[in-house]
Coordinates of C-alpha atoms in Angstrom, one line a residue:
Chain A
R1446 CA 180.5 90.9 17.6
Y1447 CA 178.5 89.9 14.8
V1448 CA 177.0 92.8 12.4
R1449 CA 174.7 91.4 9.7
Q1450 CA 176.0 92.7 6.4
L1451 CA 172.8 93.1 4.8
Q1452 CA 171.2 96.9 5.4
R1453 CA 167.9 96.5 3.3
L1454 CA 165.8 94.4 1.2
Q1455 CA 163.6 96.2 -1.5
L1456 CA 160.6 94.1 -2.6
L1457 CA 159.3 95.9 -6.1
F1458 CA 156.4 94.0 -7.4
S1459 CA 153.3 94.6 -9.2
P1460 CA 149.8 93.9 -7.7
T1461 CA 148.3 92.8 -10.9
A1462 CA 150.6 90.7 -12.8
A1463 CA 150.7 86.9 -12.8
D1464 CA 154.4 86.0 -12.3
A1465 CA 154.4 88.4 -8.9
R1466 CA 151.9 86.2 -7.3
G1467 CA 154.7 84.6 -5.3
A1468 CA 155.6 87.8 -4.1
R1469 CA 152.1 89.1 -3.3
Q1470 CA 151.6 85.8 -0.9
F1471 CA 155.0 86.5 0.4
V1472 CA 153.8 90.1 1.6
E1473 CA 150.8 88.9 2.8
E1474 CA 151.8 85.9 5.2
A1475 CA 155.6 86.0 5.5
A1476 CA 156.7 89.4 5.3
Q1477 CA 156.0 90.5 8.6
D1478 CA 157.8 87.3 10.4
F1479 CA 160.9 87.5 8.2
A1480 CA 161.2 91.2 9.5
R1481 CA 160.3 90.3 13.0
Q1482 CA 163.1 87.7 12.7
H1483 CA 165.8 89.9 11.3
P1484 CA 165.4 93.5 13.4
D1485 CA 168.4 94.9 11.6
V1486 CA 167.1 94.5 8.0
V1487 CA 165.0 97.2 6.6
L1488 CA 162.4 95.5 4.5
Y1489 CA 160.7 98.0 2.1
V1490 CA 157.8 96.7 0.1
S1491 CA 156.9 98.8 -2.8
P1492 CA 154.0 97.7 -5.2
H1493 CA 154.1 99.9 -8.4
S1494 CA 150.8 99.8 -10.2
G1495 CA 149.9 98.9 -13.6
P1496 CA 152.4 96.5 -16.0
G1497 CA 156.0 97.3 -15.2
P1498 CA 159.3 95.7 -14.9
A1499 CA 159.2 91.8 -13.4
P1500 CA 159.3 91.5 -9.8
V1501 CA 162.9 91.9 -8.1
L1502 CA 164.0 91.5 -4.6
R1503 CA 166.8 94.4 -4.0
A1504 CA 169.5 93.6 -1.3
E1505 CA 171.7 96.5 -0.5
Y1506 CA 174.8 95.5 1.8
L1507 CA 176.9 97.6 4.3
N1508 CA 179.7 97.8 1.8
G1509 CA 177.9 99.3 -1.0
T1510 CA 176.8 96.3 -3.3
V1511 CA 173.2 96.0 -4.7
R1512 CA 172.3 92.8 -5.6
E1513 CA 169.2 92.1 -7.3
E1514 CA 167.3 88.9 -7.8
L1515 CA 164.3 88.1 -9.9
I1516 CA 161.4 86.5 -8.2
A1517 CA 159.0 86.0 -10.8
S1518 CA 157.1 83.0 -10.6
K1519 CA 158.4 82.1 -7.7
T1520 CA 156.5 80.7 -4.4
S1521 CA 156.5 82.5 -1.0
E1522 CA 158.7 79.7 0.6
E1523 CA 161.0 80.0 -2.2
I1524 CA 161.1 83.8 -1.7
V1525 CA 161.5 83.4 1.8
Q1526 CA 164.8 81.0 1.4
L1527 CA 166.0 83.4 -1.1
A1528 CA 165.7 86.4 1.7
T1529 CA 167.3 84.6 4.4
K1530 CA 170.1 83.3 1.8
L1531 CA 170.8 87.3 1.3
A1532 CA 170.7 88.1 4.6
N1533 CA 173.2 85.7 5.7
Q1534 CA 175.7 86.8 3.1
S1535 CA 178.2 89.6 3.3
G1536 CA 178.1 92.2 0.2
L1537 CA 181.5 90.9 -1.2
D1538 CA 181.3 90.2 -4.9
I1539 CA 180.8 86.5 -6.0
V1540 CA 183.5 85.3 -7.5
R1541 CA 185.3 81.9 -8.0
I1542 CA 187.8 81.4 -5.0
R1543 CA 190.9 80.5 -6.5
K1544 CA 192.1 78.6 -3.7
P1545 CA 190.2 76.7 -0.7
F1546 CA 192.7 77.7 1.8
H1547 CA 194.1 80.6 3.3
T1548 CA 196.0 81.4 6.5
D1549 CA 197.0 84.5 8.1
N1550 CA 199.9 82.5 10.0
P1551 CA 201.9 80.8 7.4
S1552 CA 204.6 80.1 9.7
V1553 CA 204.6 79.3 13.4
Q1554 CA 208.1 78.7 14.3
G1555 CA 209.2 81.6 11.7
Q1556 CA 209.7 81.2 8.3
W1557 CA 213.0 79.6 6.9
H1558 CA 215.7 81.8 5.6
P1559 CA 219.0 80.8 4.6
L1560 CA 220.7 81.7 7.8
T1561 CA 218.5 79.6 10.3
N1562 CA 220.1 76.9 11.5
K1563 CA 223.7 78.3 10.6
P1564 CA 225.7 78.9 13.6
S1565 CA 226.7 82.5 14.0
I1566 CA 230.3 83.6 13.6
L1567 CA 230.4 84.4 17.3
T1568 CA 230.0 80.6 18.1
I1569 CA 233.3 79.3 19.4
Q1570 CA 234.0 75.7 18.0
G1571 CA 236.5 74.1 20.8
P1572 CA 237.8 70.6 20.6
R1573 CA 235.3 67.7 20.9
L1574 CA 234.9 66.1 24.5
Q1575 CA 235.8 62.7 24.3
P1576 CA 233.3 60.5 26.2
Q1577 CA 235.0 59.3 29.7
Chain B
L680 CA 167.5 96.5 -18.1
L681 CA 168.2 93.0 -19.9
L682 CA 166.4 91.3 -16.9
R683 CA 163.4 93.3 -17.4
A684 CA 163.0 93.3 -21.0
A685 CA 160.5 90.5 -20.8
R686 CA 157.8 92.4 -19.3
P687 CA 157.8 95.7 -21.3
L688 CA 157.4 93.8 -24.6
L689 CA 154.6 92.1 -23.6
A690 CA 153.1 95.4 -22.1
G691 CA 153.7 96.9 -25.4
A692 CA 152.1 94.0 -27.5
G693 CA 148.9 94.2 -25.0
R694 CA 148.7 97.9 -25.6
G695 CA 148.9 97.6 -29.4
T696 CA 146.2 94.8 -29.5
G697 CA 144.2 96.6 -27.0
L698 CA 143.7 99.9 -28.6
G699 CA 143.3 98.2 -32.2
T700 CA 140.3 96.4 -30.7
G701 CA 138.7 98.6 -28.3
L702 CA 138.6 102.2 -29.3
G703 CA 135.6 103.1 -27.4
T704 CA 137.3 102.1 -24.0
A705 CA 138.0 104.4 -21.5
L706 CA 141.6 105.9 -22.0
S707 CA 142.2 106.3 -18.3
T708 CA 143.0 102.3 -17.7
A709 CA 145.5 102.4 -20.6
P710 CA 148.9 102.0 -18.9
P711 CA 151.5 104.9 -18.9
R712 CA 153.1 105.3 -22.5
E713 CA 156.3 104.0 -22.9
K714 CA 159.5 105.6 -24.1
K715 CA 160.3 105.2 -27.6
R716 CA 163.0 102.5 -28.5
W717 CA 165.6 105.2 -29.7
L718 CA 165.2 106.9 -26.7
R719 CA 166.0 104.1 -24.0
A720 CA 169.8 104.3 -25.1
Y721 CA 170.1 108.1 -24.4
L722 CA 168.2 107.6 -21.0
E723 CA 170.3 104.8 -20.0
L724 CA 173.5 107.2 -20.8
Q725 CA 171.6 110.0 -18.7
R726 CA 171.0 107.6 -15.9
L727 CA 174.8 106.4 -15.8
Q728 CA 176.1 110.1 -15.8
A729 CA 174.1 111.3 -13.0
P730 CA 175.9 112.5 -10.2
P731 CA 175.6 110.3 -7.0
Q732 CA 173.0 111.0 -4.7
R733 CA 172.7 110.2 -1.1
R734 CA 170.4 107.2 -0.1
S735 CA 168.2 109.6 1.5
E736 CA 167.3 111.3 -1.7
K737 CA 166.7 107.9 -3.7
P738 CA 163.2 105.8 -3.6
N739 CA 162.7 103.6 -0.4
W740 CA 164.0 105.5 2.7
D741 CA 162.6 105.5 6.2
Y742 CA 164.8 107.3 8.4
H743 CA 163.2 106.3 11.7
A744 CA 163.4 102.3 10.6
E745 CA 166.9 102.7 9.6
I746 CA 167.6 104.1 12.6
Q747 CA 166.2 101.3 14.6
A748 CA 168.0 98.8 12.4
F749 CA 171.3 100.5 13.2
S750 CA 170.6 99.8 16.7
H751 CA 169.8 96.4 16.3
R752 CA 172.2 95.7 14.0
V753 CA 175.0 97.0 16.4
Q754 CA 173.3 94.9 19.0
E755 CA 172.9 98.0 21.3
N756 CA 169.9 99.9 23.3
F757 CA 169.9 103.2 22.4
S758 CA 167.7 106.0 23.3
L759 CA 166.7 106.8 19.9
D760 CA 166.4 110.8 20.6
L761 CA 170.1 110.9 21.5
L762 CA 171.0 108.5 18.7
K763 CA 169.2 111.0 16.3
T764 CA 170.8 114.0 17.9
A765 CA 174.1 112.2 17.1
F766 CA 173.7 112.2 13.4
V767 CA 173.0 115.8 13.1
N768 CA 176.1 117.7 12.2
P769 CA 176.6 121.6 12.7
C770 CA 177.2 121.9 8.9
Y771 CA 173.7 120.3 8.2
I772 CA 172.1 123.0 10.7
E773 CA 173.7 125.8 8.9
S774 CA 172.9 124.6 5.5
E775 CA 169.4 124.1 6.2
E776 CA 168.9 127.7 8.0
A777 CA 170.5 129.2 5.0
R778 CA 168.2 127.5 2.9
R779 CA 165.1 128.3 4.6
R780 CA 166.6 132.0 4.6
Q781 CA 166.7 131.9 0.8
L782 CA 163.4 130.7 0.7
G783 CA 162.0 133.8 2.5
L784 CA 160.8 132.2 5.6
D785 CA 160.5 134.1 9.1
K786 CA 162.8 134.2 11.7
E787 CA 161.2 131.7 13.8
A788 CA 160.4 129.2 11.1
V789 CA 164.2 129.7 9.9
A790 CA 165.6 128.1 13.4
L791 CA 165.8 124.6 13.2
Q792 CA 164.6 122.8 16.5
L793 CA 167.6 120.3 16.0
Q794 CA 170.5 119.8 18.6
D795 CA 174.1 119.7 17.5
N796 CA 176.3 116.5 17.9
A797 CA 179.2 118.5 18.4
G798 CA 178.8 117.8 22.7
L799 CA 178.1 114.1 22.2
A800 CA 181.3 113.9 19.9
E801 CA 183.7 115.5 22.3
R802 CA 182.1 113.4 25.2
G803 CA 182.6 110.1 23.0
L804 CA 185.9 111.1 22.1
R805 CA 187.1 111.6 25.7
F806 CA 185.7 108.3 26.9
A807 CA 187.2 106.1 23.8
R808 CA 190.5 107.5 24.6
A809 CA 190.6 107.3 28.3
Y810 CA 188.9 103.6 27.7
L811 CA 191.4 102.8 25.2
A812 CA 194.3 103.8 27.2
Q813 CA 193.2 102.0 30.2
C814 CA 193.1 98.8 28.1
F815 CA 196.6 99.2 26.8
E816 CA 197.8 100.0 30.0
G817 CA 196.4 96.7 31.5
A818 CA 197.5 94.8 28.3
Y819 CA 200.7 96.0 28.1
P820 CA 202.1 97.3 31.3
E821 CA 205.7 97.9 30.3
L822 CA 204.8 100.2 27.4
P823 CA 205.5 103.8 28.1
A824 CA 202.9 107.0 28.1
K825 CA 204.4 108.0 24.5
G826 CA 203.6 104.4 23.0
I827 CA 200.1 104.1 24.7
E828 CA 199.1 107.9 23.3
A829 CA 200.6 106.7 19.9
L830 CA 198.5 103.6 20.1
V831 CA 195.2 106.0 21.0
N832 CA 195.9 108.5 18.6
F833 CA 196.1 105.9 16.1
L834 CA 192.8 104.1 16.9
T835 CA 190.9 107.4 17.1
S836 CA 192.6 108.7 14.0
Q837 CA 190.4 110.0 11.2
E838 CA 191.1 107.4 8.5
L839 CA 190.5 104.7 10.8
V840 CA 187.5 105.9 12.4
S841 CA 186.0 106.8 9.0
Y842 CA 186.5 103.5 7.5
V843 CA 184.8 101.8 10.4
A844 CA 181.9 104.2 10.3
Q845 CA 181.7 103.7 6.6
N846 CA 181.4 100.0 6.9
L847 CA 178.4 100.3 9.6
S848 CA 176.6 102.5 7.1
I849 CA 177.0 105.6 9.2
Q850 CA 177.6 107.6 6.1
D851 CA 173.6 106.9 4.8
L852 CA 172.5 108.1 8.2
T853 CA 174.4 111.4 9.0
L854 CA 172.9 114.6 8.0
C855 CA 175.6 116.9 6.8
R856 CA 176.0 119.6 4.0
D857 CA 178.3 117.8 1.7
F858 CA 177.9 114.4 -0.4
P859 CA 180.0 112.0 0.0
A860 CA 180.5 112.8 3.6
P861 CA 184.1 114.1 4.3
P862 CA 186.2 111.6 6.7
D863 CA 186.1 114.4 9.6
V864 CA 182.5 114.5 9.5
L865 CA 182.3 110.9 9.7
Q866 CA 184.6 110.7 12.6
R867 CA 182.6 113.1 14.6
T868 CA 179.4 111.4 13.8
F869 CA 180.9 108.0 14.9
L870 CA 182.1 109.6 18.0
A871 CA 178.8 111.0 18.8
V872 CA 177.3 107.8 18.5
I873 CA 179.7 106.5 21.3
G874 CA 178.8 109.3 23.2
A875 CA 175.1 108.7 22.6
L876 CA 175.8 105.0 23.9
L877 CA 177.5 106.1 26.9
E878 CA 174.8 108.5 28.1
S879 CA 171.9 105.8 27.1
S880 CA 173.6 102.5 28.4
G881 CA 176.5 103.7 30.7
P882 CA 180.3 103.2 30.7
E883 CA 180.4 99.7 30.4
R884 CA 178.3 99.0 27.4
A885 CA 180.1 101.7 25.6
G886 CA 183.4 100.5 26.6
I887 CA 182.6 96.8 25.2
F888 CA 181.4 98.7 22.0
V889 CA 184.5 100.7 21.9
R890 CA 186.6 97.4 22.5
D891 CA 184.7 95.3 19.8
F892 CA 185.3 98.1 17.0
F893 CA 188.5 99.6 17.8
I894 CA 190.7 97.1 19.0
P895 CA 190.4 94.5 16.0
Q896 CA 191.6 97.3 13.7
L897 CA 195.2 96.6 15.5
I898 CA 195.3 93.1 14.2
G899 CA 198.3 92.5 11.8
K900 CA 199.9 96.0 12.7
D901 CA 203.4 96.0 14.5
L902 CA 204.0 98.9 17.2
F903 CA 206.6 100.8 15.1
E904 CA 204.2 101.2 12.3
I905 CA 201.8 103.0 14.7
W906 CA 204.5 104.9 16.9
E907 CA 207.3 106.8 15.0
V908 CA 210.4 106.3 16.7
V909 CA 213.4 108.2 15.7
N910 CA 216.4 107.0 17.8
P911 CA 215.5 103.3 18.6
M912 CA 218.9 102.6 20.2
G913 CA 218.4 105.6 22.8
L914 CA 215.2 104.7 24.1
L915 CA 216.5 101.1 24.4
L916 CA 219.4 102.5 26.7
E917 CA 216.6 104.6 28.7
E918 CA 214.8 101.3 29.2
L919 CA 217.6 99.4 30.1
T920 CA 219.0 101.7 32.7
K921 CA 215.5 101.6 34.0
R922 CA 216.0 98.1 34.5
N923 CA 219.7 98.2 36.0
I924 CA 220.9 96.4 32.9
S925 CA 224.0 97.4 31.3
A926 CA 224.2 98.9 28.1
P927 CA 224.0 96.4 25.0
E928 CA 227.2 95.5 23.1
P929 CA 226.5 95.2 19.3
R930 CA 228.2 92.3 17.7
I931 CA 227.8 91.1 14.1
T932 CA 226.0 87.6 14.3
R933 CA 225.7 86.3 10.7
Q934 CA 226.4 88.1 7.5
L935 CA 225.8 87.4 3.7
G936 CA 226.9 88.9 0.4
V937 CA 229.1 91.5 2.2
S938 CA 230.9 92.7 -1.4
T939 CA 227.5 92.3 -3.3
V940 CA 225.1 95.3 -3.9
L941 CA 222.7 93.2 -1.5
P942 CA 224.5 92.5 1.8
V943 CA 222.5 90.9 4.9
Y944 CA 223.8 91.7 8.2
F945 CA 222.4 90.4 11.4
V946 CA 223.6 92.4 14.6
G947 CA 223.0 91.3 17.6
L948 CA 222.8 93.0 20.9
Y949 CA 224.2 91.4 24.2
C950 CA 224.2 92.6 27.6
D951 CA 226.7 90.7 30.1
K952 CA 227.3 88.4 27.3
K953 CA 223.7 87.1 27.3
I954 CA 221.7 87.6 24.0
L955 CA 218.9 90.3 24.0
A956 CA 217.5 90.3 20.7
E957 CA 218.8 90.0 16.9
G958 CA 218.1 91.9 13.9
P959 CA 218.7 91.9 10.4
G960 CA 219.6 95.0 8.2
E961 CA 221.0 96.0 4.7
T962 CA 223.7 98.1 6.3
L963 CA 225.8 97.5 9.8
L964 CA 223.8 100.8 11.1
A965 CA 220.7 99.7 9.6
A966 CA 220.9 96.2 11.0
E967 CA 221.6 97.5 14.5
E968 CA 218.7 99.9 14.4
E969 CA 216.3 96.9 13.7
A970 CA 218.2 94.9 16.4
A971 CA 217.5 97.7 19.0
R972 CA 213.7 97.8 17.6
V973 CA 213.3 94.0 18.0
A974 CA 214.4 94.3 21.7
L975 CA 212.1 97.1 22.4
R976 CA 209.0 95.0 20.9
K977 CA 210.5 92.0 23.3
L978 CA 210.8 94.7 26.3
Y979 CA 207.4 96.1 25.8
G980 CA 205.9 92.5 25.1
Y981 CA 204.5 93.6 21.9
T982 CA 205.9 90.8 19.7
E983 CA 204.1 89.0 16.9
N984 CA 203.7 85.9 19.0
R985 CA 202.1 87.4 22.0
R986 CA 199.0 86.4 23.4
P987 CA 196.2 87.6 21.4
W988 CA 193.7 90.3 22.7
D989 CA 191.1 88.7 25.4
Y990 CA 187.8 89.4 24.7
S991 CA 186.3 87.7 27.3
K992 CA 184.0 89.5 29.7
P993 CA 185.1 92.9 30.8
K994 CA 187.0 93.3 34.1
Q995 CA 185.1 94.5 37.0
G996 CA 187.9 96.8 38.0
L997 CA 187.9 98.7 34.8
A998 CA 184.1 99.7 35.1
A999 CA 184.6 101.0 38.4
E1000 CA 187.7 103.0 37.5
K1001 CA 186.1 104.3 34.7
A1002 CA 183.1 105.6 36.4
I1003 CA 185.4 107.3 38.9
S1004 CA 187.5 108.8 36.2
S1005 CA 184.7 110.2 33.8
N1006 CA 183.2 111.8 37.1

């Protein structure tokens, strides 16, 4: 069954800073809807008063990876899109995929080895039958 | 730190000008004093060298919300009290009581009102084993009891269950004495979760849960990786006598590089002049043993090209038998 890999989202922002305006709007308008649509993600909203670090959205996944995304000067809709993107990701590292193909069954009839299609020692080669 | 360098710099500049211009303004509204620049590297080193902490001890943690999210993530309806008891381990209760006794509380305050997960774990383990054994008996009817037991033991073994539990974030939710939680604690907790599901939703849903999380761990595994068979030839002879087929006759089918360091022999097993199985090996004995293993795989129906596991709706008969056997 499908298990969403995102465990929790922490929204760290400041209630007075100018670039956290989108984050504040998100908390006021869209955070509850987001939390209702994703009941398996725990959303923590923690405003830290006074000037502090930039507003950040921290995502923790089931395999332990923690991803932080800056949400400074982003609108509320952009934050919603970012949050849904994080919710649909798995926690695997985002690295360049070396090949765009992969298969678990590289061979259907069995991989060729030098002895396929060679008759075994036990086959007796008789004289060829002439067509009647 | 690099990401957030912009803000502290701004704050520092603001504070400098503020202090310079308004000397009489109230000091209570000033931002908290920042750490000096030369201290930051040392504090960063301290942060990196700090011992790992439980997630519950870090900021932003709500146990009730996390448990609800867990039940939604697994798409099961749990009764939350049972689930909370499932995460409580005996070592946690002992350590908590010892800590309270050390702090000098009375006897009544020392005794925790929490229940153990030992009972739930035992019930979960019994149910999981019985269900998996039934599944395998249905899917591979030719497999003998020892093979089924080996498969079930592998699926309920510590490493596998603790691996599944880790990837479902059970290690964050367990209450136990040591951190990081040892694998037997994780195994016990996961089995207790299965027991809690059994009590809340009944054997059918619990059976689907066990099927969805344990059986995919068999993908890509060979039968004889899981089941240690010492004498495959003897086992094969027993199986053939049960089916009234004569003893197999081993013959060399192909051979390559006989006089080299790496010879390859293909030995075929023939019963009444008809081929049963063929297996490769470095020496003739190894090839014969491998041929016996291939023959056993074919007889038990556990080849690599068998039909994949059927994850469609559970069969009705299973549920009824389950209910009868658990009662």
